[in-house]
Coordinates of C-alpha atoms in Angstrom, one line a residue:
X238 CA 12.5 27.4 17.8
X239 CA 12.6 23.7 17.0
X240 CA 9.3 21.8 16.8
X241 CA 8.5 18.2 15.9
X242 CA 5.5 17.2 13.8
X243 CA 4.4 13.6 13.2
X244 CA 2.9 12.0 10.1
X245 CA 3.2 8.6 8.6
X246 CA 6.7 7.5 7.5
X247 CA 6.4 5.6 4.2
X248 CA 10.0 5.6 2.9
X249 CA 13.1 5.1 5.0
X250 CA 15.9 7.6 5.3
X251 CA 16.6 11.1 6.6
X252 CA 16.5 14.3 4.5
X253 CA 17.5 17.7 5.8
X254 CA 16.9 20.8 3.7
X255 CA 14.9 23.9 2.9
X256 CA 11.2 23.6 2.1
X257 CA 9.9 24.2 -1.4
X258 CA 6.2 24.0 -2.2
X259 CA 4.5 22.3 -5.1
X260 CA 2.8 24.6 -7.5
X261 CA -0.8 25.6 -6.8
X262 CA -3.5 23.3 -8.2
X263 CA -5.6 24.4 -11.2
X264 CA -8.5 26.6 -10.2
X265 CA -12.1 25.5 -10.7
X266 CA -13.3 26.7 -14.1
X267 CA -16.3 29.1 -14.1
X268 CA -19.7 27.5 -14.6
X269 CA -20.9 29.4 -17.7
X270 CA -23.4 28.3 -20.4
X271 CA -22.5 27.9 -24.1
X272 CA -24.9 28.1 -27.1
X273 CA -26.1 24.7 -28.4
X274 CA -24.3 25.2 -31.7
X275 CA -20.9 25.4 -29.8
X276 CA -21.3 21.9 -28.2
X277 CA -19.6 19.9 -31.0
X278 CA -16.6 22.2 -30.9
X279 CA -16.3 22.0 -27.1
X280 CA -16.7 18.2 -27.2
X281 CA -13.9 18.0 -29.8
X282 CA -11.7 20.3 -27.6
X283 CA -12.3 18.0 -24.6
X284 CA -11.4 14.9 -26.5
X285 CA -8.2 16.5 -27.9
X286 CA -7.1 17.5 -24.4
X287 CA -7.8 14.0 -23.1
X288 CA -5.8 12.3 -25.9
X289 CA -2.9 14.7 -25.3
X290 CA -2.8 14.1 -21.6
X291 CA -3.1 10.4 -22.0
X292 CA -0.2 10.4 -24.5
X293 CA 1.9 12.6 -22.2
X294 CA 1.4 10.3 -19.2
X295 CA 2.3 7.3 -21.4
X296 CA 5.5 9.1 -22.5
X297 CA 6.4 9.9 -18.9
X298 CA 5.9 6.3 -18.0
X299 CA 8.2 5.1 -20.8
X300 CA 10.8 7.6 -19.5
X301 CA 10.5 6.6 -15.9
X302 CA 10.4 2.8 -16.5
X303 CA 9.9 0.1 -13.9
X304 CA 7.1 0.3 -11.4
X305 CA 6.5 4.0 -12.2
X306 CA 5.7 3.0 -15.8
X307 CA 2.8 0.7 -14.8
X308 CA 1.4 3.4 -12.5
X309 CA 1.5 6.1 -15.2
X310 CA 0.1 3.8 -17.9
X311 CA -2.9 3.2 -15.5
X312 CA -3.3 6.9 -15.2
X313 CA -3.3 7.2 -19.0
X314 CA -6.1 4.7 -19.2
X315 CA -7.9 6.6 -16.5
X316 CA -7.7 9.8 -18.6
X317 CA -9.3 8.1 -21.6
X318 CA -11.9 6.1 -19.7
X319 CA -14.9 5.8 -22.1
X320 CA -17.5 6.3 -19.3
X321 CA -15.8 9.6 -18.2
X322 CA -15.6 10.8 -21.8
X323 CA -19.3 10.0 -22.3
X324 CA -20.2 12.0 -19.2
X325 CA -18.1 14.9 -20.4
X326 CA -20.0 14.8 -23.8
X327 CA -23.4 14.7 -22.0
X328 CA -22.4 17.8 -19.9
X329 CA -21.3 19.7 -22.9
X330 CA -24.4 18.8 -24.7
X331 CA -26.5 20.6 -22.0
X332 CA -24.4 23.8 -22.1
X333 CA -21.2 23.3 -20.2
X334 CA -17.8 24.4 -21.5
X335 CA -15.3 21.7 -22.2
X336 CA -13.2 22.5 -19.1
X337 CA -16.3 22.8 -16.8
X338 CA -17.6 19.5 -18.1
X339 CA -14.3 17.8 -17.4
X340 CA -14.2 19.3 -13.9
X341 CA -17.8 18.2 -13.0
X342 CA -17.4 14.7 -14.6
X343 CA -14.3 14.0 -12.7
X344 CA -15.8 15.4 -9.5
X345 CA -18.6 12.9 -9.7
X346 CA -16.2 10.0 -10.3
X347 CA -14.0 11.3 -7.5
X348 CA -16.8 11.1 -5.0
X349 CA -17.4 7.5 -5.8
X350 CA -13.7 6.6 -5.4
X351 CA -13.4 8.5 -2.1
X352 CA -16.3 6.4 -0.6
X353 CA -15.1 3.1 -1.9
X354 CA -12.5 2.2 0.8
X355 CA -8.7 2.3 1.1
X356 CA -7.6 0.7 -2.2
X357 CA -9.7 2.9 -4.5
X358 CA -9.7 6.0 -2.3
X359 CA -5.9 5.9 -2.6
X360 CA -6.4 6.5 -6.3
X361 CA -8.1 9.9 -5.7
X362 CA -4.9 11.8 -6.0
X363 CA -4.2 10.1 -9.3
X364 CA -7.7 11.1 -10.6
X365 CA -7.2 14.7 -9.4
X366 CA -3.9 14.9 -11.3
X367 CA -5.5 13.7 -14.5
X368 CA -8.3 16.2 -14.2
X369 CA -5.9 19.1 -13.5
X370 CA -3.7 18.2 -16.5
X371 CA -6.7 18.1 -18.9
X372 CA -8.1 21.4 -17.5
X373 CA -4.7 23.1 -17.7
X374 CA -4.4 22.1 -21.3
X375 CA -7.9 23.3 -22.1
X376 CA -7.2 26.7 -20.4
X377 CA -3.8 27.0 -22.0
X378 CA -2.0 27.4 -18.7
X379 CA 1.1 25.5 -17.5
X380 CA 0.5 22.4 -15.3
X381 CA 1.6 22.9 -11.7
X382 CA 4.5 20.7 -10.8
X383 CA 7.8 20.3 -9.0
X384 CA 9.4 23.7 -8.5
X385 CA 12.6 24.8 -10.2
X386 CA 15.6 25.1 -7.9
X387 CA 19.4 25.2 -8.2
X388 CA 19.8 23.7 -4.7
X389 CA 18.5 20.5 -3.3
X390 CA 15.3 20.8 -1.3
X391 CA 12.5 19.1 0.6
X392 CA 9.3 19.1 -1.4
X393 CA 6.0 19.9 0.4
X394 CA 2.7 19.3 -1.2
X395 CA -1.0 18.6 -0.3
X396 CA -0.6 15.4 -2.2
X397 CA 1.8 14.2 -5.0
X398 CA 0.5 12.8 -8.2
X399 CA 2.3 9.7 -9.7
X400 CA 3.4 11.7 -12.8
X401 CA 5.3 14.0 -10.5
X402 CA 6.7 11.4 -8.1
X403 CA 7.8 9.1 -10.8
X404 CA 10.2 11.7 -12.4
X405 CA 11.6 13.2 -9.2
X406 CA 15.3 13.6 -9.3
X407 CA 16.7 12.2 -6.0
X408 CA 19.7 14.4 -6.3
X409 CA 17.5 17.5 -6.2
X410 CA 14.5 16.4 -4.2
X411 CA 16.0 15.2 -0.9
X412 CA 12.7 14.0 0.4
X413 CA 9.0 15.0 0.4
X414 CA 6.2 15.6 2.9
X415 CA 2.5 15.6 2.0
X416 CA -0.5 16.7 4.0
X417 CA -2.7 14.0 2.6
X418 CA -2.1 10.5 1.3
X419 CA -1.3 7.2 3.0
X420 CA 1.1 4.3 3.0
X421 CA -0.8 2.6 0.1
X422 CA -1.0 5.6 -2.2
X423 CA 0.9 5.5 -5.4
X424 CA 3.1 8.3 -4.3
X425 CA 4.2 6.3 -1.2
X426 CA 4.8 3.2 -3.3
X427 CA 6.9 5.2 -5.8
X428 CA 8.8 7.0 -3.0
X429 CA 9.9 3.6 -1.7
X430 CA 10.9 2.5 -5.1
X431 CA 13.0 5.7 -5.7
X432 CA 14.5 5.5 -2.2
X433 CA 13.4 9.0 -1.4
X434 CA 12.7 9.6 2.3
X435 CA 9.0 10.5 2.6
X436 CA 6.3 11.3 5.2
X437 CA 2.6 11.5 4.4
X438 CA -0.6 12.4 6.2
X439 CA 1.2 15.2 8.1
X440 CA -1.4 17.8 9.4
X441 CA -0.4 21.4 8.6
X442 CA 2.4 20.4 6.2
X443 CA 1.3 23.0 3.6
X444 CA 1.5 25.7 6.3
X445 CA 5.3 25.4 6.5
X446 CA 6.8 28.6 5.1
X447 CA 8.9 28.5 2.0
X448 CA 12.6 28.2 2.9
X449 CA 12.0 26.7 6.3
X450 CA 14.6 24.2 7.2
X451 CA 13.2 20.8 8.0
X452 CA 14.6 17.3 8.8
X453 CA 12.4 14.5 7.5
X454 CA 12.7 11.1 9.0
X455 CA 11.0 8.7 6.7
X456 CA 11.4 5.8 9.2
X457 CA 9.6 7.4 12.2
X458 CA 7.3 9.8 10.3
X459 CA 8.8 12.7 12.3
X460 CA 9.4 16.1 10.7
X461 CA 11.7 18.4 12.8
X462 CA 11.1 22.1 11.9
X463 CA 14.2 24.3 12.2
X464 CA 16.2 21.5 13.9
X465 CA 19.1 22.7 16.1
X466 CA 22.7 21.5 15.7
X467 CA 22.2 18.8 18.3
X468 CA 19.1 17.4 16.4
X469 CA 20.9 17.5 13.1
X470 CA 23.9 15.7 14.5
X471 CA 21.7 13.1 16.0
X472 CA 19.8 12.5 12.8
X473 CA 22.9 12.5 10.6
X474 CA 24.6 10.0 13.0
X475 CA 21.5 7.7 12.9
X476 CA 21.5 7.9 9.1
X477 CA 25.2 7.1 8.9
X478 CA 24.7 4.1 11.3
X479 CA 21.8 2.9 9.1
X480 CA 23.9 3.1 6.0
X481 CA 26.8 1.2 7.6
X482 CA 24.4 -1.5 8.9
X483 CA 22.8 -1.8 5.4
X484 CA 26.2 -2.2 3.8
X485 CA 27.3 -4.9 6.3
X486 CA 24.0 -6.8 6.1
X487 CA 23.4 -9.6 3.6
X488 CA 22.1 -13.1 3.4
X489 CA 19.0 -14.6 5.1
X490 CA 17.1 -12.7 7.8
X491 CA 18.3 -13.7 11.3
X492 CA 19.0 -12.2 14.8
X493 CA 22.6 -11.7 15.9
X494 CA 22.5 -15.0 17.7
X495 CA 21.3 -16.9 14.7
X496 CA 17.5 -17.2 15.2
X497 CA 16.2 -17.4 11.6
X498 CA 13.4 -15.0 10.5
X499 CA 12.8 -15.4 6.8
X500 CA 12.4 -12.0 5.1
X501 CA 9.8 -12.2 2.3
X502 CA 8.4 -9.6 -0.2
X503 CA 4.9 -8.4 -0.8
X504 CA 4.3 -8.3 -4.5
X505 CA 1.3 -7.2 -6.6
X506 CA 2.2 -9.0 -9.8
X507 CA 5.1 -10.0 -12.0
X508 CA 6.3 -6.4 -12.4
X509 CA 7.3 -6.4 -8.7
X510 CA 9.5 -9.5 -8.9
X511 CA 12.8 -7.9 -10.0
X512 CA 12.9 -5.5 -7.1
X513 CA 12.2 -8.3 -4.7
X514 CA 14.9 -10.5 -6.0
X515 CA 17.4 -7.6 -6.1
X516 CA 16.6 -6.8 -2.4
X517 CA 17.4 -10.4 -1.4
X518 CA 13.9 -11.5 -0.6
X519 CA 13.8 -15.1 0.5
X520 CA 10.5 -15.6 -1.2
X521 CA 7.1 -14.0 -1.3
X522 CA 5.0 -13.6 1.8
X523 CA 2.1 -11.9 0.1
X524 CA 1.3 -12.3 -3.6
X525 CA -1.8 -10.1 -4.1
X526 CA -3.7 -11.5 -7.0
X527 CA -6.2 -8.7 -7.4
X528 CA -4.2 -7.1 -10.2
X529 CA -5.6 -9.6 -12.6
X530 CA -9.2 -9.0 -11.6
X531 CA -9.2 -5.2 -11.2
X532 CA -8.2 -4.7 -14.9
X533 CA -11.8 -5.6 -15.9
X534 CA -14.5 -5.3 -13.2
X535 CA -17.0 -7.1 -15.3
X536 CA -15.6 -10.6 -15.7
X537 CA -13.0 -12.9 -14.1
X538 CA -9.8 -13.6 -16.0
X539 CA -9.5 -17.1 -17.6
X540 CA -7.7 -20.0 -16.0
X541 CA -5.0 -19.7 -18.7
X542 CA -4.5 -16.0 -18.1
X543 CA -4.2 -16.5 -14.4
X544 CA -1.8 -19.5 -14.6
X545 CA 0.5 -17.6 -16.9
X546 CA 0.8 -14.6 -14.5
X547 CA 1.2 -16.8 -11.5
X548 CA 3.9 -18.9 -13.0
X549 CA 6.0 -15.8 -13.8
X550 CA 6.2 -15.0 -10.1
X551 CA 6.7 -18.7 -9.0
X552 CA 9.6 -19.1 -11.4
X553 CA 11.5 -16.2 -9.8
X554 CA 11.9 -18.0 -6.5
X555 CA 13.1 -21.6 -7.2
X556 CA 13.2 -23.5 -4.0
X557 CA 11.8 -20.4 -2.3
X558 CA 8.5 -19.9 -0.5
X559 CA 5.7 -18.1 -2.3
X560 CA 2.5 -17.4 -0.4
X561 CA -0.4 -16.5 -2.6
X562 CA -3.5 -14.7 -1.3
X563 CA -6.6 -15.7 -3.3
X564 CA -8.8 -12.9 -4.6
X565 CA -9.6 -10.4 -1.9
X566 CA -12.7 -8.7 -3.4
X567 CA -15.3 -6.5 -1.8
X568 CA -15.1 -3.4 0.5
X569 CA -12.3 -1.3 -0.9
X570 CA -11.8 -3.5 -4.0
X571 CA -15.3 -3.9 -5.5
X572 CA -15.8 -6.0 -8.6
X573 CA -19.1 -5.6 -10.6
X574 CA -19.5 -9.3 -11.2
X575 CA -18.8 -10.3 -7.6
X576 CA -19.6 -7.8 -5.0
X577 CA -23.0 -6.4 -3.9
X578 CA -23.5 -2.8 -4.9
X579 CA -26.0 -1.9 -2.1
X580 CA -24.2 -2.9 1.1
X581 CA -24.6 -0.3 3.8
X582 CA -21.1 -1.0 5.2
X583 CA -19.0 -3.1 2.7
X584 CA -16.1 -3.4 5.1
X585 CA -18.3 -5.4 7.4
X586 CA -20.2 -7.2 4.7
X587 CA -19.4 -9.7 2.0
X588 CA -15.7 -9.4 1.2
X589 CA -12.6 -11.6 1.0
X590 CA -13.3 -15.3 1.5
X591 CA -17.0 -14.6 2.0
X592 CA -17.2 -13.4 -1.6
X593 CA -15.4 -16.4 -2.9
X594 CA -17.6 -18.8 -1.0
X595 CA -20.6 -17.1 -2.5
X596 CA -19.0 -17.5 -6.0
X597 CA -17.3 -20.9 -5.7
X598 CA -16.6 -21.1 -9.5
X599 CA -14.3 -18.1 -9.2
X600 CA -12.4 -19.8 -6.3
X601 CA -12.2 -23.1 -8.2
X602 CA -10.8 -21.4 -11.3
X603 CA -8.1 -19.5 -9.3
X604 CA -7.0 -22.6 -7.3
X605 CA -6.9 -24.7 -10.6
X606 CA -4.8 -21.9 -12.2
X607 CA -2.4 -21.9 -9.2
X608 CA -2.1 -25.7 -9.5
X609 CA -1.2 -25.5 -13.2
X610 CA 1.3 -22.6 -12.6
X611 CA 3.2 -24.7 -10.0
X612 CA 3.4 -27.8 -12.2
X613 CA 7.1 -29.0 -12.5
X614 CA 8.5 -26.2 -10.4
X615 CA 10.4 -26.8 -7.2
X616 CA 8.9 -23.7 -5.5
X617 CA 7.2 -24.1 -2.1
X618 CA 3.7 -22.8 -2.9
X619 CA 1.3 -21.9 -0.1
X620 CA -2.2 -20.4 -0.6
X621 CA -4.1 -18.4 1.9
X622 CA -7.6 -17.0 2.3
X623 CA -8.3 -13.4 3.2
X624 CA -10.8 -12.3 6.0
X625 CA -11.1 -15.7 7.7
X626 CA -13.3 -15.2 10.8
X627 CA -13.5 -18.7 12.3
X628 CA -12.9 -22.4 12.0
X629 CA -15.8 -22.9 9.7
X630 CA -14.3 -20.4 7.2
X631 CA -10.9 -22.1 7.5
X632 CA -12.4 -25.6 6.9
X633 CA -14.3 -24.3 3.8
X634 CA -11.1 -22.9 2.3
X635 CA -9.0 -26.0 3.1
X636 CA -11.7 -28.2 1.6
X637 CA -11.8 -26.1 -1.6
X638 CA -8.0 -26.4 -1.9
X639 CA -8.2 -30.2 -1.6
X640 CA -11.1 -30.5 -4.1
X641 CA -9.0 -28.5 -6.6
X642 CA -6.1 -30.9 -6.3
X643 CA -3.8 -28.2 -5.2
X644 CA -0.6 -29.6 -3.8
X645 CA 0.1 -26.6 -1.6
X646 CA -0.3 -25.7 2.1
X647 CA -3.5 -23.9 2.8
X648 CA -3.4 -21.0 5.3
X649 CA -5.6 -18.3 6.8
X650 CA -5.0 -14.6 7.1
X651 CA -5.6 -13.1 10.5
X652 CA -7.3 -9.8 9.9
X653 CA -10.3 -10.0 12.2
X654 CA -9.9 -10.1 16.0
X655 CA -11.9 -13.3 16.2
X656 CA -9.3 -15.1 14.1
X657 CA -6.5 -14.1 16.5
X658 CA -8.6 -15.0 19.6
X659 CA -9.4 -18.4 18.2
X660 CA -6.2 -19.0 16.3
X661 CA -5.7 -22.6 17.7
X662 CA -9.1 -23.6 16.4
X663 CA -8.4 -22.2 13.0
X664 CA -5.0 -24.0 12.9
X665 CA -6.7 -27.3 13.2
X666 CA -8.0 -26.8 9.7
X667 CA -5.1 -25.0 8.0
X668 CA -1.3 -25.2 8.0
X669 CA -0.2 -21.6 8.7
X670 CA -1.3 -18.1 9.7
X671 CA -0.4 -14.7 8.1
X672 CA -1.2 -11.6 10.0
X673 CA -2.5 -8.7 8.0
X674 CA -1.9 -5.9 10.5
X675 CA -3.5 -3.1 8.5
X676 CA -7.0 -4.7 8.5
X677 CA -6.5 -6.2 11.9
X678 CA -5.9 -2.7 13.4
X679 CA -8.9 -1.4 11.5
X680 CA -11.3 -4.0 12.9
X681 CA -9.8 -4.1 16.4
X682 CA -10.2 -0.4 16.9
X683 CA -13.2 0.3 14.6
X684 CA -11.0 2.8 12.9
X685 CA -11.2 3.2 9.2
X686 CA -7.8 3.5 7.6
X687 CA -8.9 6.3 5.4
X688 CA -10.1 8.6 8.3
X689 CA -7.4 10.8 9.5
X690 CA -9.3 11.7 12.7
X691 CA -8.7 8.1 14.0
X692 CA -5.1 7.7 12.7
X693 CA -3.7 7.1 16.2
X694 CA -5.7 3.9 16.4
X695 CA -4.3 2.7 13.1
X696 CA -0.8 2.7 14.5
X697 CA 0.6 -0.9 14.5
X698 CA 2.4 -0.1 17.8
X699 CA -0.9 -0.1 19.6
X700 CA -0.4 -2.5 22.6
X701 CA -3.9 -4.1 22.0
X702 CA -2.8 -5.0 18.4
X703 CA 0.5 -6.4 19.7
X704 CA -1.5 -8.5 22.2
X705 CA -3.5 -10.0 19.3
X706 CA -0.3 -10.7 17.3
X707 CA 1.1 -12.5 20.4
X708 CA -2.0 -14.6 20.8
X709 CA -1.9 -15.8 17.2
X710 CA 1.9 -16.5 17.3
X711 CA 1.5 -18.4 20.6
X712 CA -1.2 -20.6 19.1
X713 CA 0.9 -21.3 16.0
X714 CA 3.9 -22.3 18.2
X715 CA 1.7 -24.6 20.3
X716 CA 0.4 -26.3 17.1
X717 CA 4.0 -26.4 15.6
X718 CA 2.9 -24.3 12.7
X719 CA 4.1 -21.0 11.2
X720 CA 2.7 -17.5 11.8
X721 CA 4.0 -14.6 9.6
X722 CA 3.2 -10.9 9.3
X723 CA 2.5 -9.4 5.9
X724 CA 1.1 -6.0 6.8
X725 CA 2.9 -2.7 6.8
X726 CA 4.1 -3.4 10.4
X727 CA 6.7 -5.8 9.1
X728 CA 8.5 -2.9 7.2
X729 CA 9.3 -1.0 10.4
X730 CA 12.8 -2.2 11.4
X731 CA 12.2 -1.5 15.1
X732 CA 8.7 -3.1 15.1
X733 CA 10.1 -6.1 13.1
X734 CA 12.3 -6.9 16.1
X735 CA 9.3 -6.7 18.4
X736 CA 7.3 -8.9 16.2
X737 CA 10.1 -11.4 16.2
X738 CA 10.1 -11.2 20.0
X739 CA 6.3 -11.9 20.0
X740 CA 7.0 -15.2 18.2
X741 CA 6.3 -14.3 14.6
X742 CA 8.1 -16.7 12.3
X743 CA 8.5 -14.7 9.1
X744 CA 8.1 -11.1 7.9
X745 CA 6.9 -9.9 4.6
X746 CA 7.2 -6.3 3.3
X747 CA 7.8 -4.1 0.3
X748 CA 11.1 -5.0 -1.3
X749 CA 12.8 -1.7 -0.4
X750 CA 12.3 -2.3 3.3
X751 CA 14.0 -5.7 3.4
X752 CA 17.6 -4.4 3.8
X753 CA 16.6 -2.2 6.7
X754 CA 14.8 -4.9 8.5
X755 CA 17.6 -7.4 7.8
X756 CA 20.1 -5.0 9.3
X757 CA 18.0 -4.3 12.4
X758 CA 17.5 -8.0 13.2
X759 CA 21.2 -8.6 12.8
X760 CA 22.0 -6.1 15.5
X761 CA 19.9 -7.8 18.3
X762 CA 19.6 -11.2 19.9
X763 CA 16.3 -13.1 20.1
X764 CA 16.3 -12.5 23.9
X765 CA 16.6 -8.7 23.3
X766 CA 13.7 -8.9 20.9
X767 CA 11.6 -10.8 23.4
X768 CA 12.4 -8.2 26.2
X769 CA 11.5 -5.4 23.8
X770 CA 8.2 -7.1 22.9
X771 CA 7.3 -7.5 26.6
X772 CA 8.2 -3.9 27.3
X773 CA 6.0 -2.7 24.4
X774 CA 3.0 -4.8 25.5
X775 CA 3.3 -3.5 29.1
X776 CA 2.5 0.1 28.0
X777 CA -0.9 1.8 27.3
X778 CA -0.2 3.7 24.0
X779 CA 1.5 3.3 20.7
X780 CA 4.0 6.1 21.5
X781 CA 4.9 4.5 24.9
X782 CA 5.2 1.1 23.2
X783 CA 7.6 2.5 20.6
X784 CA 9.7 4.3 23.2
X785 CA 9.8 1.2 25.5
X786 CA 11.0 -1.1 22.8
X787 CA 13.6 1.4 21.6
X788 CA 14.9 1.8 25.1
X789 CA 15.4 -2.0 25.5
X790 CA 17.0 -2.5 22.1
X791 CA 19.3 0.5 22.5
X792 CA 20.5 -0.7 25.9
X793 CA 19.1 2.3 27.8

């Protein structure tokens, strides 16, 4: 009997095939004591295993190339982290075996990451994979991985490590479904880069029996178990229509009646630029600058280092628009030299612009680096502040930009409900708004993005969230200024049409989503998008909003 499960779609496309499960994780090593004289030998064993795993991850990265290489190199560094190794040595010195010391040391570090907010908690799967690889080597057992199969299949796992995701063969692995993870996990990022349909955070995924036929829709997040002929035909027809629309779609983003909606890319550094250019991005709507600061939590990068990295991105979009978000530190991205270590609730404490205003020298250096990076380039540089709460915040940021001599538009991110409610006031200080729908949902519904129990409240289709988007867009229109969206919501082709109907003036997303959104917009008029937006806002739940918009845009 056909049933439908719903998770979070993180990579577009449809995959239909039999279920194959990822190998079982390494078991917890027994906690047995060793004589003191064996400690040096066990410490040496641990270090040899760490070095071997680090080398293997680096080699896998070299083989995969591209974005996967950067992810796997980060994992290799994680494996050889000096503090973790020192913790392993200490545990062996008091009687643990090498494998038990590794297990306990990683468990301690894992707990810290899991409590640190979305960005770092999203790295827990990476850490678990490193731990499992080291322990497997110490125990002399094979590392669990993607199952062998002569036929293409849909991969099911509790979570997927980057080392496995990066080397998936799309000809064999039709798609994958995980019980854990989220849209910002490395596995989700790599799935989008590979073009493999994927659904994450699907409760009960691991309970699906081996060999069960499933249909995975990476756009909607739906997994149809034992789909009937009618469902298969429907999904295959929809997939064929998407492929045809993608093939026919090119050029700037616009509705079918010519209303322009620039489609921009979210990038995390120079390594993401090539994919954005290839996808036809018209610029960058969110340049996350944290990558420079997270490499070393103890000190800020120099002005020269920052300017060099920023210029590489700016040079890729001559005459294009590049929107840079200044450092968003705190909460899920703590930095030792900036963020307080003892906040009871970091997400509601000193983060984003608040952190920078407490450390004005860091903001001054970053703005000066951006000014230097843009010298002599025809690019349209815009700079925005994260976590702006009110007009006072907006004025402080605009003043800092002027004092730095930055010849760029200053803008504010709308991630807090107060900013959406008082958008006109904020726009009297800055030149544009950019809606970060992920955080805006979190703060609107008091629903932590890492807590699965409240996942329905994190859905960007929630009518209350659409109301806030509409408020901000209306304020921007009245002030004759722009209001874009740079959260995950922009990557949903159906929701992109609704956002356009709400008055949003640009959409920024991961590079792989751009062709899908471009094709969706090209199939509908602005009036249709506006009617879909009104229909969605008139409902009382995310699911109802999605269905109402779909009905309008499909002509039902």
